[in-house]
JSON list of C-alpha atoms in Angstrom, two decimals:
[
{"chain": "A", "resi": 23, "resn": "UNK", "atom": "CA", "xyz": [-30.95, 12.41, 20.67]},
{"chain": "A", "resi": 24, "resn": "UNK", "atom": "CA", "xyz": [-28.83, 10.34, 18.50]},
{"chain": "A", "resi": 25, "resn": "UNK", "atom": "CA", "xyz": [-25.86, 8.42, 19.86]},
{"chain": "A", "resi": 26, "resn": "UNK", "atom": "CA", "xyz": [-22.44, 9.01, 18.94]},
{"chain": "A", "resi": 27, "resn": "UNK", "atom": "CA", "xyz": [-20.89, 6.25, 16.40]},
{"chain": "A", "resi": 28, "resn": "UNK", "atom": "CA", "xyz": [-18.20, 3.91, 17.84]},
{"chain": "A", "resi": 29, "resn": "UNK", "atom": "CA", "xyz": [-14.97, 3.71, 17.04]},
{"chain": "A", "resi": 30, "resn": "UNK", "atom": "CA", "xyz": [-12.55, 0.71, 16.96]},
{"chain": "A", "resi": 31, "resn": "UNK", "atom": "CA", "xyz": [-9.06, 0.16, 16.65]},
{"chain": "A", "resi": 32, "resn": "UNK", "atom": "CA", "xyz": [-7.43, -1.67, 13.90]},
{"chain": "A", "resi": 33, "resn": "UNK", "atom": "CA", "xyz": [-5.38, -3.70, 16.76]},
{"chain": "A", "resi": 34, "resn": "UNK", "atom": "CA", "xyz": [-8.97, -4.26, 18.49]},
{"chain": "A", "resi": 35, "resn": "UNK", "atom": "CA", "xyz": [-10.73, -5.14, 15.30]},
{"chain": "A", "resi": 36, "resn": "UNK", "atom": "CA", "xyz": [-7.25, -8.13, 14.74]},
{"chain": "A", "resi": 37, "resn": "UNK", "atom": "CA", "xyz": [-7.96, -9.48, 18.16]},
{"chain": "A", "resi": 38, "resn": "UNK", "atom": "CA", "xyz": [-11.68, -10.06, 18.28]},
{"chain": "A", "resi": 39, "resn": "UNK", "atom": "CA", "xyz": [-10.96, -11.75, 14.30]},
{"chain": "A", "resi": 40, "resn": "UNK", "atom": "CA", "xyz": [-8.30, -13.67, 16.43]},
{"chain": "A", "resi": 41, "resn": "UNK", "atom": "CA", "xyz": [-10.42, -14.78, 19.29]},
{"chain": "A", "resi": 42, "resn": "UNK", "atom": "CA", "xyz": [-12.81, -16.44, 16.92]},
{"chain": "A", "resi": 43, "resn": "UNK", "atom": "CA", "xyz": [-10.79, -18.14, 14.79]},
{"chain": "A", "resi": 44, "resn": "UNK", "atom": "CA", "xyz": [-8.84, -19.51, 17.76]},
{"chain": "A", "resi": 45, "resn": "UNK", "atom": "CA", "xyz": [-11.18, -20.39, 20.66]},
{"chain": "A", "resi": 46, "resn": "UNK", "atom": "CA", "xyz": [-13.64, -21.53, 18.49]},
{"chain": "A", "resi": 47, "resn": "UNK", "atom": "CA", "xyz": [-16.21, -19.66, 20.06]},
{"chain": "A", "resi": 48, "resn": "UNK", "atom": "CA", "xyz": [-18.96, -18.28, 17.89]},
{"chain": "A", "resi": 49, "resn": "UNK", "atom": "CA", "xyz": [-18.87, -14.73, 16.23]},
{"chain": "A", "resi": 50, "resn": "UNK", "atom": "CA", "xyz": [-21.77, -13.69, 18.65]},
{"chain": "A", "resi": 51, "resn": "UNK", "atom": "CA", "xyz": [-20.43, -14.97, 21.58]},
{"chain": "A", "resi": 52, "resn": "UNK", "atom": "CA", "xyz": [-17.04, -13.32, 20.75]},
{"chain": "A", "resi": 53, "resn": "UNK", "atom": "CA", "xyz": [-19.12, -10.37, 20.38]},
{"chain": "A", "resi": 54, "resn": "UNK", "atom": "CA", "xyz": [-20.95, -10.38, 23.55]},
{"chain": "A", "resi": 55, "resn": "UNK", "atom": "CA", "xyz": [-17.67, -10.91, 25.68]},
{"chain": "A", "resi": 56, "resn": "UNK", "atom": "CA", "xyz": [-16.36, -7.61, 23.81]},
{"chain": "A", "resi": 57, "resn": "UNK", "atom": "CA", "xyz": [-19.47, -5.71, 24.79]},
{"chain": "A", "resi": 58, "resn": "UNK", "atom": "CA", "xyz": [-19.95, -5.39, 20.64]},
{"chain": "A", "resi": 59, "resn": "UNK", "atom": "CA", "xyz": [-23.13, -6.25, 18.15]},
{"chain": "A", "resi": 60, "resn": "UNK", "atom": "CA", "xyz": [-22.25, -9.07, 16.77]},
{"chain": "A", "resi": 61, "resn": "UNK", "atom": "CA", "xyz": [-22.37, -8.25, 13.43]},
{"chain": "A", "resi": 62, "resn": "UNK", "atom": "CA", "xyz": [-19.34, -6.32, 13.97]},
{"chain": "A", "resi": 63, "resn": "UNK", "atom": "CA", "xyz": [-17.64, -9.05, 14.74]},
{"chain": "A", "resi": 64, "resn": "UNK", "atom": "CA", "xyz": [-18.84, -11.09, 11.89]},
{"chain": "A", "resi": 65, "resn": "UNK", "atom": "CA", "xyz": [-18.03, -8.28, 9.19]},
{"chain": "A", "resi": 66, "resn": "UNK", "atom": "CA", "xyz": [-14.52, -7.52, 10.80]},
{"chain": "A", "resi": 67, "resn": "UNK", "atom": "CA", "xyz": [-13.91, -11.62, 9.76]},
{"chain": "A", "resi": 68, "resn": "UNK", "atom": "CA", "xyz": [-15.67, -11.14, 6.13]},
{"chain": "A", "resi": 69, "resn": "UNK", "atom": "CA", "xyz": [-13.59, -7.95, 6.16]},
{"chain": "A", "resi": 70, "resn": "UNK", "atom": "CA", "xyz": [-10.26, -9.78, 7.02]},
{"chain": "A", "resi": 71, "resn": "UNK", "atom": "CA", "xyz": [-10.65, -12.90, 5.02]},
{"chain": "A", "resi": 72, "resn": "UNK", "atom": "CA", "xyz": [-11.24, -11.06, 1.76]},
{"chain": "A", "resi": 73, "resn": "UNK", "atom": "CA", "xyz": [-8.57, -8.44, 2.35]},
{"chain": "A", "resi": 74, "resn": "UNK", "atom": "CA", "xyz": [-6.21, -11.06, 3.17]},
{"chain": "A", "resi": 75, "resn": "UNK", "atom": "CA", "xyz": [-7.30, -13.19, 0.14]},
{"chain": "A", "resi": 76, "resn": "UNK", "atom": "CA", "xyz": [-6.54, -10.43, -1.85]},
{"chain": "A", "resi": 77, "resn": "UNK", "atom": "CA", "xyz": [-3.12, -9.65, -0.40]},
{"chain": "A", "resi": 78, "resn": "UNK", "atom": "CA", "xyz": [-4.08, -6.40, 1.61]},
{"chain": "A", "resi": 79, "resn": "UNK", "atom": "CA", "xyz": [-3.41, -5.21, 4.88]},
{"chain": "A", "resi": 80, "resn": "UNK", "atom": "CA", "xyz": [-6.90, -4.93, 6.36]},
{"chain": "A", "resi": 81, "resn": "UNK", "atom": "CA", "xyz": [-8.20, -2.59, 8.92]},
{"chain": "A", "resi": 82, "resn": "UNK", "atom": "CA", "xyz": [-6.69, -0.03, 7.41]},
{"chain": "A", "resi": 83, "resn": "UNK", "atom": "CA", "xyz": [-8.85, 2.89, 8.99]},
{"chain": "A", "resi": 84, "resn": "UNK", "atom": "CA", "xyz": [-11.39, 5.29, 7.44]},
{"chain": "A", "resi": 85, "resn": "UNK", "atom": "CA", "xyz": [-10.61, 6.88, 3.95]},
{"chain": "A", "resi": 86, "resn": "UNK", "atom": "CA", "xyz": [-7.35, 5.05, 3.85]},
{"chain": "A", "resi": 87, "resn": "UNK", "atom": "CA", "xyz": [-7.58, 2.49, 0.72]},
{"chain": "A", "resi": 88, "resn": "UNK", "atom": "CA", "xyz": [-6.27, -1.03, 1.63]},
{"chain": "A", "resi": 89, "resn": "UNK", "atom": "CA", "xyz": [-3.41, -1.00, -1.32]},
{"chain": "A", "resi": 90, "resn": "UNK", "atom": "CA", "xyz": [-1.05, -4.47, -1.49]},
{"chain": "A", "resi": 91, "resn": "UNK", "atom": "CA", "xyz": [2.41, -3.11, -2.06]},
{"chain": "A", "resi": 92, "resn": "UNK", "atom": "CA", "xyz": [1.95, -3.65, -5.93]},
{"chain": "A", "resi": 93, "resn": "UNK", "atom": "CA", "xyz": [-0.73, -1.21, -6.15]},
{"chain": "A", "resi": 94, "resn": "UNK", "atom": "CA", "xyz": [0.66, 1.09, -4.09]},
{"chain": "A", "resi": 95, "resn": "UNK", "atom": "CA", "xyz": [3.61, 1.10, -5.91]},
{"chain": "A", "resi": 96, "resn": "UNK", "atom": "CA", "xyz": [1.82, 1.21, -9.29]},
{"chain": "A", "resi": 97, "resn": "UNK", "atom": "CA", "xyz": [-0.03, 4.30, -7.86]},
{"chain": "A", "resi": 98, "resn": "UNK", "atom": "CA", "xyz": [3.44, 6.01, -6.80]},
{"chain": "A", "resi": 99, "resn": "UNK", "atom": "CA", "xyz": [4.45, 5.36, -10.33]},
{"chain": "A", "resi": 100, "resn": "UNK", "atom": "CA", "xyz": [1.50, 6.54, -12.38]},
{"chain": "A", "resi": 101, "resn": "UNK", "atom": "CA", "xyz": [1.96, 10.56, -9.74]},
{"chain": "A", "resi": 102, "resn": "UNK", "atom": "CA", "xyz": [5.17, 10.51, -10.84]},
{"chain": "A", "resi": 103, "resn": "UNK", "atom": "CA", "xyz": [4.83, 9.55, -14.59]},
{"chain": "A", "resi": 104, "resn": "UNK", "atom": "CA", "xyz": [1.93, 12.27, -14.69]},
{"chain": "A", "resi": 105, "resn": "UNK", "atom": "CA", "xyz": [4.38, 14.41, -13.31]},
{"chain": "A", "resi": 106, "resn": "UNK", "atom": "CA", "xyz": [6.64, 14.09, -15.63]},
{"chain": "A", "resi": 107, "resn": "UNK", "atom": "CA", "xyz": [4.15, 14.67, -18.80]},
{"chain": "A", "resi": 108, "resn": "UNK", "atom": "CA", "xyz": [3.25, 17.73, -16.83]},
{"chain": "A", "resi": 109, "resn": "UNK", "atom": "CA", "xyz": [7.12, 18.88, -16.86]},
{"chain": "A", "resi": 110, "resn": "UNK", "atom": "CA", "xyz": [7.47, 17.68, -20.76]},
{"chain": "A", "resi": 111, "resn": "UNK", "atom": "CA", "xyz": [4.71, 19.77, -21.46]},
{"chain": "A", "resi": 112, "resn": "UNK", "atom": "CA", "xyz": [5.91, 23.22, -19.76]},
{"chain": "A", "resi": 113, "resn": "UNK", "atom": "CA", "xyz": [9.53, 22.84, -21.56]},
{"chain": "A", "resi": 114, "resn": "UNK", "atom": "CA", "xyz": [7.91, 22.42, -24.97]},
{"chain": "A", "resi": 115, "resn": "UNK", "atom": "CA", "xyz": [6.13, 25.23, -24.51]},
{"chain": "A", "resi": 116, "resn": "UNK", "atom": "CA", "xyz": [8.85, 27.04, -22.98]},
{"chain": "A", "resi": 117, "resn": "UNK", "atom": "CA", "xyz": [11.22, 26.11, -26.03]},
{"chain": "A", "resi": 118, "resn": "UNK", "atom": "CA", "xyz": [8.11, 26.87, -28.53]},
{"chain": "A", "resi": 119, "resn": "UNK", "atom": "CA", "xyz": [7.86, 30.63, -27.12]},
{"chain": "A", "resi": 120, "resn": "UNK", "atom": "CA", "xyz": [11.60, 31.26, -26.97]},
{"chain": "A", "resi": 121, "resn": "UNK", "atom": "CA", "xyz": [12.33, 29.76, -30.51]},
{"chain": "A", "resi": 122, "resn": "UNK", "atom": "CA", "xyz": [9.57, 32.28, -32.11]},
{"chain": "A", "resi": 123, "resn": "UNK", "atom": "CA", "xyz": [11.49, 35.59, -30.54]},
{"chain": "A", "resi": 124, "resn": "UNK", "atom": "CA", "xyz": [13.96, 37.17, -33.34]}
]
């Protein structure tokens, strides 16, 4: 029987990051107070430092890309510009069909 996969909170994820960077307790140790392997703990830092390095939120939760606010507003921009092709490209249509009836 397998056992179900755990599940941690962004907000629990910050605080165990936060415990070892402030009591200057080791990752494991951190780990075994949380009742966590401790390679959690020390990926959630790796996680963290490289996120934050690269001016991301991290923890952002499954299937939820960590975008800075450039890149997600660089994505916002590139929906709506394909959006706007798409409309282009329906009116010259539209004016190609209309412009061939007598």
């Amino acid at each position: 029987m397998s056992v179900p996969k755990q599940k941690f909170t962004a907000e629990f994820k910050q605080e165990a990051v936060r415990l070892v960077r402030t009591t200057g307790k080791s990752c494991a140790q951190i780990a075994r107070d949380l009742g966590v392997p401790p390679h959690y703990v020390v990926r959630w830092k790796q996680q963290q430092d490289t996120q934050t390095a690269a001016g991301r939120p991290a923890f952002t939760g499954r299937g939820i890309p960590a975008l800075s606010l450039q890149e997600a507003r660089l994505k916002e921009l590139e929906r709506e510009l394909e959006i706007a092709r798409q409309e282009r490209d329906i009116l010259k249509k539209a004016l190609a069909f209309f412009a061939k009836q007598p």
